[in-house]
């Protein structure tokens, strides 16, 4: 193998690695969105803004109390769960049954919520870009591969790798929770057929609170994991809300395993696209795949979502 | 023309006289912005309020209209020919709309709502990155054709009046009935002989055309645009929804009432409070949905019809 | 007689469930054909197949000798097949008259003509007094009647009626009965699903009984009502 080919392979390998690592975080974001979509049948357009809130919690925990972002997951997860439960209980549920001319009034409400959250952050924390200067922010792990007489050296960003692993653990826990616990089964039953679930004695209202709580907690966890590797500013939520619904549609509306795949695909698309096509359009690649999926496979990549 | 229609024309006539009463540039500026937002609110209302297709990304069409005009000027035309942007900007916006509608309207549910949001983001990225065409993040700047605000006032007034007239006319004819039927129940509409895909597309095309024309006017009037301004989700897309909901979705005068209040409140924030207008509008959106779902005009109309219905029920009984 | 509508070996599956299986029958011009069968037998699904809401999994549907399976509902409607919904679908925020005008627009582009048709259809179904009421606030009986008025305003050759008598009180049943007869008298061919045996025995020329998606009997109302399989299907269902 010539050195040029090896160089190309090294680049490709590197791009794939960073795409998959990023995709793991995206999957976590998508899981929360998909869970909410599956049970409440609404798209949460404040999803990215909820993540932003979690990022600020993590930021302040680090700045004020020197709590490591990964440790602060223990604070972020329950706090975001409570925030999610309150949003569902006090905002979304009350307008669910309202007879209004405009459809989607719950989604419209999440639009308002997103605006409120990002502008509250702007008010309290200013528009400044902030970061969490952890000691391991730029720590890298190398992995040398011998291939056809050439050495291919791949690097893994430590915080991304840790984030990926924690996201994997959280995702796996979610699946076990949904499959094995009573509450998890009730969530799945409600997602499948809310009326039937209610007839079988499931308190579907309580299930919606828990679901939104979990959705918020999951995206919150993603926020905490992103803190060491991303800048933080009040408007960061918007782009992530877009990413979240792109992931959800790629996976198929309400398809929870699909969301994991959607997240990975988006991560890879952004990573491959920004290296091989153009960095400026990094955020557009997800949308382009999104439109292609809409045209050719509207039930999502796995073909199991609601069309 | 009936008596009722004549009374409906009175406010329009009054608005027509405003520039004769005041030449105050600040006041005229406020009126111009209000009229611009009336066009935006009415256009969103046609698609969202009457046809039931919620768009979270109408900035896509506003931005396309504005950029079409800006690019026309930048590519060597004099600013006065930029007025053709009102036509071409609208048509370009409709063209973009035709694409997104063709992709999404075959599908039910929130696909359209989300896709148009995605579209507006993609177009913003294109505007930032396609330097040669759009001048990138710096935006497009030119000296507006007129220094007198009165001209702009009458142009945007004409745009708003044509917009209102077209929407009124459409809503009183077959497509209007079809839009409402689609909003109420798509399955039923289909079984009553309505090609729902086609009529959703028609509603979107009209809505996008006028939104694009409004964007073209904005370019002409302000003389400056950049991707962050005209493709803004918060400042354009969401505010179009707010304006419609505040005044009352699916009502004739709701978007106008909403637009005037919106400009008034924005101005109060700009002058006296400084910042935080988006925070206030976010709270307002939530409050309207929870406490005031029919908006101002919608609530008034509801009261009136309820009274009439009570009388009607007596007649039936 | 000539067959206006023909189903040939039509099957519809939803996943593993066969809702309609190998359904073959024809509807002759000018007749009233009744469709009976226990709940969940697949009657409404047959309407949804004819009307174009679903394409059949296999088989063909012919209207005046031309295939209509796979066409969109709006096309089928314009060809001259109208239907009502068992689970009524009023355009809730529109007045009764506007509801009927919407359907009248399937035959004209002019508002005044649509209005005239709608006025006629509401008078025909004796809904004059309800014209200005929003359809969403109608009582059930009137909602069922609105379904008929709307279907009529599309000026169909075939009318598919899906349980228009269900949930009505005896006076309303009589009224609806009279309206259906009146519709038939104008020359419209009718395919009717009905649970009220007294009504359907009296009104239909022919009856088809289906169970688990398959046809189990066809003939005159008397023949079908005394068919042992039909009795079994109904008693079986009642005992289950
Ligand atoms: N869209 C659908 N998806 C899945 N199953 C369906 C669908 N529509 C009807 N079914 C099933 O097909 C069977 C026949 O239903 P239906 O035609 O409504 O019966 P009927 O009108 O005779 O009472 C039922 O078991 C019903 O659950
Ligand atoms: Mg049925």
XYZ file of C-alpha atoms in Angstrom, chain B residues 5-166:
162
model
C -68.831 45.322 2.315
C -68.825 49.117 2.238
C -68.453 49.269 5.993
C -65.602 46.792 5.697
C -63.866 49.189 3.313
C -64.015 52.098 5.766
C -60.929 51.134 7.779
C -59.067 50.603 4.519
C -60.009 54.073 3.349
C -58.909 55.529 6.687
C -55.533 53.795 6.439
C -55.148 55.191 2.929
C -55.370 58.736 4.292
C -52.713 58.402 6.983
C -49.788 59.835 4.976
C -51.887 62.922 4.231
C -52.266 63.491 7.962
C -48.709 62.898 9.033
C -45.320 63.019 7.361
C -43.565 62.054 10.571
C -40.994 59.478 9.389
C -41.055 57.604 12.664
C -44.822 57.202 12.642
C -44.830 56.241 8.992
C -42.110 53.712 9.689
C -44.322 52.120 12.317
C -47.260 52.024 9.915
C -45.116 50.511 7.182
C -43.867 47.779 9.488
C -47.416 47.101 10.640
C -48.625 46.733 7.060
C -45.691 44.467 6.257
C -46.604 42.246 9.180
C -50.239 42.298 8.165
C -49.161 40.716 4.876
C -47.054 38.150 6.735
C -49.796 37.338 9.232
C -52.480 37.064 6.566
C -50.325 34.807 4.434
C -49.514 32.486 7.299
C -53.171 32.512 8.287
C -54.294 31.323 4.856
C -52.174 28.202 5.161
C -52.222 27.654 8.921
C -55.515 29.122 10.043
C -57.763 28.312 7.091
C -56.079 25.220 5.649
C -54.771 23.799 8.929
C -51.204 23.271 7.674
C -48.906 24.676 10.344
C -45.623 26.092 9.074
C -42.757 26.621 11.517
C -40.484 27.935 8.801
C -42.171 30.620 6.730
C -38.953 32.626 6.973
C -37.820 30.358 4.129
C -40.193 32.165 1.762
C -39.568 35.588 3.253
C -35.832 35.100 2.852
C -36.095 33.804 -0.705
C -38.152 36.853 -1.674
C -35.689 39.203 -0.018
C -32.618 37.540 -1.507
C -34.113 37.342 -4.992
C -34.523 41.091 -4.868
C -31.135 41.710 -3.324
C -29.389 39.550 -5.907
C -31.229 41.299 -8.744
C -29.871 44.626 -7.553
C -26.389 43.340 -6.841
C -26.131 41.839 -10.306
C -26.161 45.269 -11.846
C -29.741 46.418 -11.860
C -30.540 49.844 -10.432
C -32.421 49.944 -7.125
C -35.620 51.071 -8.802
C -35.834 47.879 -10.852
C -35.636 46.086 -7.534
C -39.359 46.632 -7.328
C -39.670 43.805 -9.799
C -38.530 41.763 -6.817
C -42.072 41.986 -5.496
C -43.109 39.826 -8.411
C -40.008 37.698 -8.913
C -39.316 37.304 -5.216
C -42.862 36.059 -4.766
C -42.530 33.684 -7.694
C -39.209 32.304 -6.467
C -40.722 31.730 -3.040
C -43.650 29.941 -4.670
C -41.239 27.788 -6.638
C -39.434 26.728 -3.468
C -42.828 26.122 -1.882
C -43.879 23.931 -4.781
C -40.899 21.683 -4.145
C -41.455 21.319 -0.416
C -45.202 20.894 -0.894
C -44.706 18.237 -3.527
C -42.455 16.286 -1.161
C -44.511 16.689 1.988
C -48.171 17.009 1.205
C -48.463 13.417 0.101
C -47.794 12.633 3.745
C -50.061 13.497 6.632
C -49.268 14.876 9.998
C -46.380 17.061 10.947
C -44.052 16.220 8.052
C -44.780 19.476 6.268
C -44.490 21.533 9.448
C -41.058 20.146 10.200
C -39.782 20.045 6.642
C -40.455 23.704 6.083
C -38.572 24.443 9.297
C -35.674 22.346 8.004
C -35.921 24.095 4.644
C -35.581 27.529 6.182
C -32.447 26.397 7.988
C -30.948 24.914 4.828
C -31.650 28.124 2.920
C -30.028 30.155 5.671
C -26.924 27.999 5.381
C -26.948 28.402 1.611
C -27.198 32.166 2.015
C -24.262 32.144 4.435
C -22.067 29.902 2.312
C -22.807 30.749 -1.304
C -20.660 33.859 -1.178
C -20.600 34.673 -4.854
C -24.346 34.781 -5.125
C -25.405 36.104 -1.747
C -22.336 37.876 -0.402
C -22.405 35.407 2.493
C -22.847 36.361 6.120
C -22.113 40.026 5.354
C -25.432 40.311 3.627
C -26.569 42.614 0.855
C -26.644 46.360 1.125
C -27.935 48.962 -1.311
C -29.258 52.467 -1.211
C -33.063 52.357 -1.316
C -34.770 54.012 -4.255
C -36.785 56.594 -2.311
C -35.975 58.802 0.608
C -39.642 59.629 1.132
C -41.397 57.120 3.347
C -44.763 57.965 1.805
C -43.926 55.939 -1.316
C -43.078 52.884 0.700
C -46.220 53.369 2.683
C -48.416 53.211 -0.397
C -46.519 50.319 -1.921
C -46.807 48.132 1.146
C -50.383 49.276 1.567
C -51.133 48.098 -1.962
C -49.417 44.804 -1.224
C -51.499 44.304 1.917
C -54.703 45.265 0.125
C -54.050 42.904 -2.792
C -53.134 40.201 -0.301
C -56.339 40.714 1.655
C -58.388 40.891 -1.539
C -56.939 37.707 -2.997
